[in-house]
């Protein structure tokens, strides 16, 4: 009697165990299958909406998907081409290095666009376009900065030339050039000052009506001074450089040239 009762209990326990195991299996299967079912339902819903919005039967949507993917890849290629062109146009500008680096990183991410799914591809296109726009803007700012610097340098050069074109400015320029180029000091400058004061009063527009001699050093003809610059007629510094070279080659020093001028009334 006891053995029979024990056997019945064991059988009952095994049955309960089987039921519990089966229930657990069903629960585990549901946790795996449920998301798959939900995903399938979402896909079907999206397909139905796409079919309704495009008027294309759902059996033909594969063709539509192919056309959409081709269009998306075309946009990616355009984005890539524009980014590469923008990098090429601005990459040499040192002050846009950070923007250039960001654009290159975006290009690298988009380069293998055929391997990206639609979602990843759209995101990478947006990232690349944003990096390209940022680099283009930085390039424009760099160009404007360079243009402003060039304009400032040109204005400074024009101001310096205007100053050098005055008698006092021409004297200062001559003293600086003769010291740096020929090693002549203050004594030689005194001779030069006497010589060119006599010749032209340091007026870069001076012209001798009878001989045709021109400029501060009274070159004859004035076009000789073009060997030191095409602006010889309007730039006192160009005239001074030519005149000092002429004195060096013909007399050795300004004092020798002045001595000759005093004796002969010309040099």
mmCIF file of N, CA, C and O in Angstrom, residues 15 23 26 44-45 63 72 79 89-90 106 115 162 176 203 213:
data_model
loop_
_atom_site.group_PDB
_atom_site.id
_atom_site.type_symbol
_atom_site.label_atom_id
_atom_site.label_comp_id
_atom_site.label_asym_id
_atom_site.label_seq_id
_atom_site.Cartn_x
_atom_site.Cartn_y
_atom_site.Cartn_z
ATOM 1 N N UNK A 15 4.940 14.639 -13.519
ATOM 2 C CA UNK A 15 3.966 15.306 -14.392
ATOM 3 C C UNK A 15 4.004 16.805 -14.189
ATOM 4 O O UNK A 15 3.983 17.597 -15.136
ATOM 5 N N UNK A 23 5.953 24.915 -19.705
ATOM 6 C CA UNK A 23 5.536 26.320 -19.564
ATOM 7 C C UNK A 23 6.718 27.254 -19.721
ATOM 8 O O UNK A 23 6.636 28.305 -20.354
ATOM 9 N N UNK A 26 7.635 27.519 -23.286
ATOM 10 C CA UNK A 26 6.691 28.379 -24.016
ATOM 11 C C UNK A 26 6.987 29.845 -23.752
ATOM 12 O O UNK A 26 6.981 30.682 -24.651
ATOM 13 N N UNK A 44 5.234 44.755 -42.440
ATOM 14 C CA UNK A 44 4.035 44.645 -43.264
ATOM 15 C C UNK A 44 3.247 45.951 -43.259
ATOM 16 O O UNK A 44 2.701 46.371 -44.282
ATOM 17 N N UNK A 45 3.158 46.569 -42.069
ATOM 18 C CA UNK A 45 2.455 47.846 -41.975
ATOM 19 C C UNK A 45 3.135 48.916 -42.833
ATOM 20 O O UNK A 45 2.474 49.654 -43.573
ATOM 21 N N UNK A 63 10.809 46.495 -56.758
ATOM 22 C CA UNK A 63 11.351 47.368 -57.797
ATOM 23 C C UNK A 63 11.481 48.787 -57.273
ATOM 24 O O UNK A 63 12.475 49.475 -57.491
ATOM 25 N N UNK A 72 19.318 56.902 -53.538
ATOM 26 C CA UNK A 72 20.051 57.211 -52.305
ATOM 27 C C UNK A 72 21.562 57.104 -52.537
ATOM 28 O O UNK A 72 22.337 57.947 -52.069
ATOM 29 N N UNK A 79 27.277 63.786 -52.729
ATOM 30 C CA UNK A 79 27.780 64.310 -51.463
ATOM 31 C C UNK A 79 29.281 64.070 -51.346
ATOM 32 O O UNK A 79 30.038 64.950 -50.918
ATOM 33 N N UNK A 89 39.876 72.284 -52.564
ATOM 34 C CA UNK A 89 39.910 73.739 -52.715
ATOM 35 C C UNK A 89 40.428 74.446 -51.469
ATOM 36 O O UNK A 89 40.978 75.547 -51.565
ATOM 37 N N UNK A 90 40.266 73.823 -50.303
ATOM 38 C CA UNK A 90 40.589 74.515 -49.054
ATOM 39 C C UNK A 90 41.644 73.828 -48.203
ATOM 40 O O UNK A 90 42.086 74.395 -47.197
ATOM 41 N N UNK A 106 34.626 62.478 -42.512
ATOM 42 C CA UNK A 106 33.295 62.218 -43.061
ATOM 43 C C UNK A 106 33.392 61.524 -44.418
ATOM 44 O O UNK A 106 32.625 60.597 -44.708
ATOM 45 N N UNK A 115 28.096 49.643 -48.897
ATOM 46 C CA UNK A 115 28.019 48.625 -47.856
ATOM 47 C C UNK A 115 27.124 49.044 -46.692
ATOM 48 O O UNK A 115 26.887 48.260 -45.780
ATOM 49 N N UNK A 162 54.467 106.557 -50.307
ATOM 50 C CA UNK A 162 54.086 107.970 -50.286
ATOM 51 C C UNK A 162 55.027 108.764 -49.386
ATOM 52 O O UNK A 162 55.424 109.893 -49.709
ATOM 53 N N UNK A 176 69.216 104.566 -45.280
ATOM 54 C CA UNK A 176 69.043 103.162 -44.900
ATOM 55 C C UNK A 176 69.597 102.218 -45.962
ATOM 56 O O UNK A 176 70.307 101.256 -45.654
ATOM 57 N N UNK A 203 63.569 115.606 -55.239
ATOM 58 C CA UNK A 203 62.217 115.555 -55.799
ATOM 59 C C UNK A 203 62.167 114.447 -56.850
ATOM 60 O O UNK A 203 62.842 114.540 -57.888
ATOM 61 N N UNK A 213 67.303 114.998 -68.127
ATOM 62 C CA UNK A 213 67.611 114.191 -66.938
ATOM 63 C C UNK A 213 66.402 114.174 -66.015
ATOM 64 O O UNK A 213 65.671 115.161 -65.899
#
